[in-house]
N, CA and C atoms as an extended XYZ file, in Angstrom:
384
Properties=species:S:1:pos:R:3:atomname:S:1:resname:S:1:resid:I:1 pbc="F F F"
N        16.573       -3.116        1.057 N   MET     1
C        15.483       -2.409        0.783 CA  MET     1
C        14.714       -3.720        0.529 C   MET     1
N        15.328       -4.850        0.694 N   SER     2
C        14.556       -5.925        0.905 CA  SER     2
C        13.943       -6.400        1.761 C   SER     2
N        13.597       -5.878        2.939 N   GLN     3
C        13.243       -6.477        4.340 CA  GLN     3
C        12.853       -5.540        3.977 C   GLN     3
N        12.806       -3.798        4.218 N   THR     4
C        11.493       -2.951        4.253 CA  THR     4
C        10.899       -3.229        3.652 C   THR     4
N        11.087       -4.453        2.053 N   LEU     5
C         9.540       -3.921        1.221 CA  LEU     5
C         8.506       -5.724        1.936 C   LEU     5
N         9.410       -6.287        1.675 N   LEU     6
C         8.923       -7.363        2.889 CA  LEU     6
C         7.499       -6.928        4.083 C   LEU     6
N         8.837       -6.261        5.306 N   LYS     7
C         7.688       -5.903        6.084 CA  LYS     7
C         6.306       -5.200        5.864 C   LYS     7
N         6.827       -3.889        4.717 N   GLY     8
C         5.914       -3.000        3.938 CA  GLY     8
C         4.530       -4.137        2.738 C   GLY     8
N         4.938       -5.620        2.980 N   ALA     9
C         4.270       -6.169        1.925 CA  ALA     9
C         3.140       -7.685        3.675 C   ALA     9
N         3.877       -7.553        5.005 N   ILE    10
C         3.136       -7.705        5.743 CA  ILE    10
C         2.313       -6.862        6.681 C   ILE    10
N         2.367       -6.191        6.176 N   VAL    11
C         1.712       -4.481        6.940 CA  VAL    11
C         0.495       -4.649        5.584 C   VAL    11
N         0.551       -4.920        4.236 N   ALA    12
C        -0.667       -5.221        3.641 CA  ALA    12
C        -1.617       -6.016        4.640 C   ALA    12
N        -0.664       -7.466        4.154 N   LYS    13
C        -1.671       -8.329        4.142 CA  LYS    13
C        -2.314       -8.069        5.631 C   LYS    13
N        -1.635       -7.662        6.494 N   ASN    14
C        -2.906       -7.088        8.239 CA  ASN    14
C        -3.718       -6.181        7.425 C   ASN    14
N        -3.532       -4.799        6.482 N   ILE    15
C        -5.070       -4.313        6.479 CA  ILE    15
C        -6.295       -5.532        5.923 C   ILE    15
N        -5.419       -6.569        5.067 N   GLN    16
C        -6.435       -7.011        4.200 CA  GLN    16
C        -7.365       -8.311        6.246 C   GLN    16
N        -6.648       -7.983        6.039 N   THR    17
C        -6.549       -8.913        7.156 CA  THR    17
C        -7.821       -8.416        8.828 C   THR    17
N        -7.584       -7.244        8.877 N   ALA    18
C        -8.487       -6.428        9.437 CA  ALA    18
C        -9.564       -5.802        9.030 C   ALA    18
N        -9.643       -5.491        7.043 N   TYR    19
C       -10.310       -5.513        6.878 CA  TYR    19
C       -11.503       -6.813        6.822 C   TYR    19
N       -11.761       -7.811        6.861 N   VAL    20
C       -12.012       -9.594        6.820 CA  VAL    20
C       -12.610       -9.164        8.162 C   VAL    20
N       -11.234       -8.497        8.827 N   MET    21
C       -12.048       -9.491       10.874 CA  MET    21
C       -13.079       -8.265       10.820 C   MET    21
N       -13.101       -6.911       10.678 N   LYS    22
C       -14.248       -5.364       10.618 CA  LYS    22
C       -15.458       -5.856        9.944 C   LYS    22
N       -14.957       -6.574        8.653 N   LEU    23
C       -16.703       -7.415        7.797 CA  LEU    23
C       -17.207       -8.628        8.632 C   LEU    23
N       -16.825       -9.582        9.148 N   THR    24
C       -16.989      -10.773        9.974 CA  THR    24
C       -17.808      -10.198       11.331 C   THR    24
N       -17.455       -9.212       11.841 N   ASP    25
C       -17.980       -8.528       13.255 CA  ASP    25
C       -19.131       -6.790       12.429 C   ASP    25
N       -18.895       -6.585       11.792 N   ASP    26
C       -19.690       -5.191       11.375 CA  ASP    26
C       -19.821       -5.469       10.221 C   ASP    26
N       -21.393       -6.349       10.186 N   PRO    27
C       -21.403       -6.440        8.275 CA  PRO    27
C       -21.785       -4.953        7.980 C   PRO    27
N       -22.296       -4.160        8.286 N   SER    28
C       -22.442       -2.319        8.194 CA  SER    28
C       -21.163       -1.816        7.415 C   SER    28
N       -20.418       -2.797        8.238 N   PHE    29
C       -19.270       -1.922        7.494 CA  PHE    29
C       -18.778       -1.440        6.439 C   PHE    29
N       -18.266       -0.720        5.691 N   ARG    30
C       -17.619       -0.344        4.011 CA  ARG    30
C       -16.601       -0.104        3.956 C   ARG    30
N       -15.849        0.121        2.802 N   MET    31
C       -15.267       -0.143        2.599 CA  MET    31
C       -14.706        1.316        1.763 C   MET    31
N       -14.788        2.768        1.625 N   GLU    32
C       -15.387        3.217        0.338 CA  GLU    32
C       -13.804        3.522        0.367 C   GLU    32
N       -13.329        3.567       -0.678 N   LYS    33
C       -11.791        4.353       -1.019 CA  LYS    33
C       -11.400        5.605       -0.660 C   LYS    33
N       -10.367        5.647       -0.361 N   GLN    34
C       -10.149        7.760       -0.636 CA  GLN    34
C       -10.184        7.843       -2.153 C   GLN    34
N       -10.305        9.045       -2.663 N   GLU    35
C       -10.149        9.820       -4.145 CA  GLU    35
C        -9.095       10.657       -3.808 C   GLU    35
N        -8.408       10.394       -5.378 N   PRO    36
C        -8.485        9.702       -6.390 CA  PRO    36
C        -8.586        8.120       -6.023 C   PRO    36
N        -8.213        7.490       -7.025 N   VAL    37
C        -7.969        6.329       -7.003 CA  VAL    37
C        -6.390        5.679       -7.673 C   VAL    37
N        -5.174        5.026       -8.164 N   GLN    38
C        -4.281        5.352       -8.229 CA  GLN    38
C        -4.657        3.774       -9.039 C   GLN    38
N        -4.896        4.140      -10.608 N   LYS    39
C        -4.741        3.032      -10.521 CA  LYS    39
C        -3.482        2.214      -11.605 C   LYS    39
N        -3.337        1.099      -11.288 N   LEU    40
C        -2.229        0.314      -11.506 CA  LEU    40
C        -2.029       -1.014      -11.849 C   LEU    40
N        -1.213       -1.334      -13.004 N   ASN    41
C        -0.624       -2.158      -13.611 CA  ASN    41
C        -0.461       -3.634      -12.881 C   ASN    41
N        -0.838       -4.886      -13.166 N   GLU    42
C         0.073       -6.363      -12.270 CA  GLU    42
C         0.614       -6.274      -13.181 C   GLU    42
N         2.316       -7.051      -12.337 N   PRO    43
C         2.882       -6.978      -12.883 CA  PRO    43
C         2.739       -8.348      -13.545 C   PRO    43
N         3.748       -8.831      -14.545 N   ASN    44
C         3.577       -9.851      -15.370 CA  ASN    44
C         3.925      -11.205      -14.261 C   ASN    44
N         3.474      -12.124      -14.914 N   LEU    45
C         3.610      -13.867      -13.438 CA  LEU    45
C         4.643      -14.571      -14.431 C   LEU    45
N         6.157      -14.934      -13.960 N   LEU    46
C         6.639      -15.679      -14.871 CA  LEU    46
C         6.666      -16.710      -14.264 C   LEU    46
N         6.583      -18.162      -14.896 N   ILE    47
C         6.544      -19.489      -13.963 CA  ILE    47
C         7.955      -20.100      -14.239 C   ILE    47
N         8.445      -20.975      -13.781 N   PHE    48
C         9.076      -21.465      -13.880 CA  PHE    48
C         9.321      -22.941      -13.978 C   PHE    48
N        10.740      -23.604      -14.951 N   LYS    49
C         9.709      -24.828      -14.767 CA  LYS    49
C         9.929      -25.768      -13.555 C   LYS    49
N        10.488      -25.171      -12.619 N   ASP    50
C         9.926      -26.329      -11.832 CA  ASP    50
C         8.726      -26.631      -10.758 C   ASP    50
N         8.456      -25.270      -12.020 N   GLY    51
C         6.967      -24.690      -10.572 CA  GLY    51
C         6.723      -23.546      -10.045 C   GLY    51
N         7.584      -23.368       -9.605 N   SER    52
C         7.885      -21.393       -9.402 CA  SER    52
C         7.530      -20.861       -9.605 C   SER    52
N         7.058      -19.650       -9.370 N   PHE    53
C         6.420      -18.509      -10.212 CA  PHE    53
C         6.979      -17.087       -8.627 C   PHE    53
N         6.502      -15.986      -10.179 N   ARG    54
C         7.699      -15.308       -8.929 CA  ARG    54
C         6.840      -13.901      -10.057 C   ARG    54
N         6.287      -13.134       -9.343 N   PHE    55
C         5.605      -11.998      -10.232 CA  PHE    55
C         6.895      -11.089      -10.714 C   PHE    55
N         6.655      -10.719      -11.756 N   ASP    56
C         8.134       -9.484      -12.713 CA  ASP    56
C         7.808       -8.657      -12.339 C   ASP    56
N         8.526       -7.445      -11.012 N   GLN    57
C         8.463       -6.610      -10.555 CA  GLN    57
C         9.681       -5.744      -10.399 C   GLN    57
N         9.949       -4.631      -10.517 N   THR    58
C        11.196       -4.304       -9.417 CA  THR    58
C        10.582       -3.721       -8.115 C   THR    58
N        11.453       -3.077       -7.668 N   PRO    59
C        11.656       -2.981       -6.316 CA  PRO    59
C        10.789       -1.329       -6.027 C   PRO    59
N        10.463       -0.422       -6.945 N   ALA    60
C         9.847        0.920       -7.279 CA  ALA    60
C         8.798        0.581       -6.948 C   ALA    60
N         8.564       -1.142       -7.981 N   GLN    61
C         6.788       -0.629       -8.338 CA  GLN    61
C         6.125       -1.729       -7.642 C   GLN    61
N         6.938       -2.114       -6.918 N   GLN    62
C         6.510       -3.343       -5.315 CA  GLN    62
C         6.240       -2.369       -4.195 C   GLN    62
N         7.667       -1.352       -4.743 N   ALA    63
C         6.976       -0.076       -3.708 CA  ALA    63
C         5.269        0.495       -3.484 C   ALA    63
N         5.177        0.858       -4.849 N   ARG    64
C         4.543        1.857       -5.501 CA  ARG    64
C         3.009        1.211       -5.111 C   ARG    64
N         2.878       -0.163       -5.868 N   ALA    65
C         1.596       -0.807       -4.787 CA  ALA    65
C         1.446       -1.006       -3.451 C   ALA    65
N         2.383       -0.906       -2.760 N   LEU    66
C         2.070       -1.342       -1.298 CA  LEU    66
C         1.721        0.255       -1.023 C   LEU    66
N         2.379        1.312       -1.316 N   MET    67
C         2.064        2.611       -1.134 CA  MET    67
C         0.733        2.184       -1.176 C   MET    67
N        -0.125        2.816       -2.369 N   GLU    68
C        -1.735        2.974       -2.046 CA  GLU    68
C        -2.466        2.187       -1.687 C   GLU    68
N        -1.854        0.801       -1.390 N   GLU    69
C        -2.705       -0.015       -0.499 CA  GLU    69
C        -2.915        0.125        0.556 C   GLU    69
N        -1.765        0.347        1.332 N   MET    70
C        -1.513        1.133        2.742 CA  MET    70
C        -2.097        2.662        2.922 C   MET    70
N        -2.501        3.022        1.698 N   ARG    71
C        -3.418        4.820        1.544 CA  ARG    71
C        -4.117        4.324        1.846 C   ARG    71
N        -5.500        3.502        1.182 N   GLN    72
C        -6.539        2.946        0.620 CA  GLN    72
C        -6.878        2.253        2.234 C   GLN    72
N        -5.807        2.063        3.023 N   GLY    73
C        -5.908        0.877        3.952 CA  GLY    73
C        -6.322        1.840        5.207 C   GLY    73
N        -4.961        2.647        5.383 N   ILE    74
C        -5.418        4.167        6.193 CA  ILE    74
C        -6.592        4.467        6.573 C   ILE    74
N        -7.319        5.021        5.542 N   HIS    75
C        -8.471        6.151        4.582 CA  HIS    75
C        -9.893        4.903        5.491 C   HIS    75
N        -9.783        3.494        4.814 N   ILE    76
C       -10.745        3.065        5.132 CA  ILE    76
C       -10.730        3.157        6.433 C   ILE    76
N        -9.356        2.055        7.189 N   LEU    77
C        -9.376        1.757        8.831 CA  LEU    77
C        -9.737        2.920        9.431 C   LEU    77
N        -9.277        4.266        9.089 N   GLN    78
C        -9.695        4.902        9.568 CA  GLN    78
C       -10.215        5.498       10.509 C   GLN    78
N       -12.047        5.073        9.171 N   ALA    79
C       -13.215        5.516        9.677 CA  ALA    79
C       -13.757        4.300       10.986 C   ALA    79
N       -13.744        3.437       11.339 N   VAL    80
C       -13.593        3.291       12.144 CA  VAL    80
C       -13.790        3.305       13.669 C   VAL    80
N       -15.173        3.222       13.655 N   SER    81
C       -14.971        4.631       15.749 CA  SER    81
C       -13.882        3.333       15.999 C   SER    81
N       -13.119        3.975       17.367 N   LYS    82
C       -12.343        3.494       18.127 CA  LYS    82
C       -11.541        2.005       17.691 C   LYS    82
N       -10.529        2.226       16.466 N   PRO    83
C       -10.155        1.063       16.622 CA  PRO    83
C        -9.363        0.334       17.425 C   PRO    83
N        -9.614       -0.694       16.899 N   SER    84
C        -8.562       -1.652       18.318 CA  SER    84
C        -8.417       -3.213       17.602 C   SER    84
N        -6.983       -4.150       18.622 N   GLY    85
C        -7.011       -5.369       17.782 CA  GLY    85
C        -6.011       -4.590       16.661 C   GLY    85
N        -6.633       -6.137       15.387 N   MET    86
C        -6.193       -5.632       14.270 CA  MET    86
C        -6.467       -4.239       13.777 C   MET    86
N        -7.230       -4.196       13.720 N   GLN    87
C        -6.991       -2.440       12.994 CA  GLN    87
C        -5.844       -1.690       13.628 C   GLN    87
N        -5.946       -1.207       14.717 N   LEU    88
C        -5.179       -0.653       15.107 CA  LEU    88
C        -3.640       -1.102       14.726 C   LEU    88
N        -3.312       -2.451       14.911 N   ILE    89
C        -2.087       -3.255       14.587 CA  ILE    89
C        -1.932       -2.685       13.260 C   ILE    89
N        -2.870       -2.995       12.406 N   ALA    90
C        -2.595       -2.392       10.985 CA  ALA    90
C        -2.503       -0.687       10.748 C   ALA    90
N        -3.455       -0.519       11.289 N   LEU    91
C        -3.072        1.347       11.262 CA  LEU    91
C        -2.109        2.040       11.443 C   LEU    91
N        -0.646        1.428       12.564 N   THR    92
C         0.244        1.417       12.974 CA  THR    92
C         1.454        1.578       12.102 C   THR    92
N         1.291        0.253       11.263 N   GLY    93
C         2.518       -0.657       10.246 CA  GLY    93
C         2.036        0.201        9.591 C   GLY    93
N         1.285        0.746        8.704 N   ALA    94
C         0.881        1.282        7.574 CA  ALA    94
C         0.959        2.640        7.902 C   ALA    94
N         0.945        4.013        8.761 N   ARG    95
C         1.067        4.773        9.250 CA  ARG    95
C         2.500        4.670        8.788 C   ARG    95
N         3.426        3.340        9.847 N   GLU    96
C         5.391        3.775       10.158 CA  GLU    96
C         6.120        3.537        8.330 C   GLU    96
N         5.017        2.060        7.611 N   TYR    97
C         5.741        1.677        6.103 CA  TYR    97
C         5.849        2.752        5.220 C   TYR    97
N         4.648        3.259        5.564 N   TRP    98
C         3.883        4.444        4.100 CA  TRP    98
C         5.593        5.201        3.702 C   TRP    98
N         5.881        5.938        4.409 N   PRO    99
C         6.897        6.733        4.026 CA  PRO    99
C         8.316        6.391        3.145 C   PRO    99
N         8.696        4.986        3.972 N   LYS   100
C         9.467        3.754        4.081 CA  LYS   100
C         8.983        4.308        2.401 C   LYS   100
N         8.107        3.240        2.493 N   MET   101
C         7.162        2.299        0.468 CA  MET   101
C         7.900        3.907       -0.018 C   MET   101
N         7.069        5.254       -0.141 N   ARG   102
C         7.848        6.208       -1.397 CA  ARG   102
C         8.880        6.037       -1.437 C   ARG   102
N        10.222        6.367       -0.121 N   ASP   103
C        11.382        7.065       -0.377 CA  ASP   103
C        11.964        5.995       -1.553 C   ASP   103
N        11.459        4.159       -1.629 N   ILE   104
C        11.516        3.104       -2.204 CA  ILE   104
C        11.199        3.721       -3.647 C   ILE   104
N         9.577        4.246       -3.702 N   PHE   105
C         9.207        4.614       -4.814 CA  PHE   105
C         9.637        5.899       -5.725 C   PHE   105
N        10.503        6.673       -4.691 N   CYS   106
C        11.076        7.890       -5.661 CA  CYS   106
C        12.195        8.034       -5.377 C   CYS   106
N        13.409        7.219       -4.747 N   ASN   107
C        14.328        7.051       -4.869 CA  ASN   107
C        14.447        6.545       -6.962 C   ASN   107
N        13.559        5.839       -6.653 N   ALA   108
C        13.802        5.586       -8.389 CA  ALA   108
C        13.238        6.302       -9.365 C   ALA   108
N        12.245        6.907       -8.840 N   ASN   109
C        11.412        7.779       -9.272 CA  ASN   109
C        11.049        8.931       -9.723 C   ASN   109
N        12.307        9.769       -9.344 N   PRO   110
C        12.005       11.653       -9.164 CA  PRO   110
C        11.084       12.016      -10.145 C   PRO   110
N        10.669       13.515       -9.330 N   ASN   111
C         9.505       12.924       -9.865 CA  ASN   111
C         8.605       12.871      -10.793 C   ASN   111
N         8.008       12.291      -10.867 N   ALA   112
C         7.030       11.206      -10.529 CA  ALA   112
C         5.692       11.397       -9.401 C   ALA   112
N         4.810       11.564      -10.182 N   ARG   113
C         3.277       11.398       -9.197 CA  ARG   113
C         3.783       10.336       -8.469 C   ARG   113
N         2.414       10.771       -6.959 N   TYR   114
C         2.105       10.047       -6.063 CA  TYR   114
C         0.636       10.453       -5.734 C   TYR   114
N         0.199       10.029       -5.075 N   TYR   115
C        -0.745       10.700       -3.845 CA  TYR   115
C        -0.705       10.079       -2.276 C   TYR   115
N        -0.802       11.137       -1.584 N   ASP   116
C        -0.535       11.515       -0.659 CA  ASP   116
C        -1.080       10.684        0.610 C   ASP   116
N        -0.969       10.709        2.258 N   LEU   117
C        -2.023       10.487        2.814 CA  LEU   117
C        -3.430       11.024        3.102 C   LEU   117
N        -3.037       12.928        2.083 N   ASP   118
C        -4.647       12.874        2.662 CA  ASP   118
C        -5.318       12.724        1.222 C   ASP   118
N        -4.948       11.941       -0.544 N   GLY   119
C        -5.481       11.942       -1.728 CA  GLY   119
C        -5.007       13.475       -1.947 C   GLY   119
N        -4.058       13.635       -1.832 N   LEU   120
C        -3.014       14.931       -2.868 CA  LEU   120
C        -1.928       14.566       -3.291 C   LEU   120
N        -1.632       15.447       -4.775 N   GLU   121
C        -1.062       14.687       -6.021 CA  GLU   121
C         0.037       15.456       -5.192 C   GLU   121
N         1.158       14.645       -4.859 N   GLN   122
C         2.649       15.329       -4.925 CA  GLN   122
C         3.280       14.361       -5.846 C   GLN   122
N         5.303       15.145       -5.995 N   PHE   123
C         5.934       14.557       -6.928 CA  PHE   123
C         6.885       13.929       -5.734 C   PHE   123
N         7.513       12.872       -6.463 N   CYS   124
C         9.066       12.883       -6.003 CA  CYS   124
C        10.424       14.210       -6.593 C   CYS   124
N        10.090       14.078       -5.477 N   PRO   125
C        11.832       15.171       -5.234 CA  PRO   125
C        13.352       14.326       -6.620 C   PRO   125
N        13.031       15.693       -7.067 N   ASN   126
C        14.209       15.250       -8.124 CA  ASN   126
C        15.685       15.113       -6.974 C   ASN   126
N        16.526       14.096       -7.726 N   LYS   127
C        17.812       13.713       -7.245 CA  LYS   127
C        18.985       14.639       -6.992 C   LYS   127
N        19.553       14.518       -6.326 N   LYS   128
C        20.528       15.898       -6.759 CA  LYS   128
C        21.698       14.655       -7.042 C   LYS   128
């Protein structure tokens, strides 16, 4: 699971990079989010004696945040006519990893609500 979350985080970073590159190339590009926008609480920051830190976040919480970032990224980047380069890499990665993030989230949260890639309300299945 940790490898999947790590790859999901890389995909999310690729989405951010694609935004920056598109905004740099095309100042008229607008990043319009898909409604509804899922509000997520920020994780607490744990600071250690040695000066290192990490976010206090369960794998399911991390997956949920990545799901929303990928959903919005797909929506925004699909609006680009003829995506190429980093935009195409980000879209491909997000489409591949969004269901994996959903599965991690739903395995820990049966019956929990989320928004699918079309912005429609869905609920995680019951565990059997």
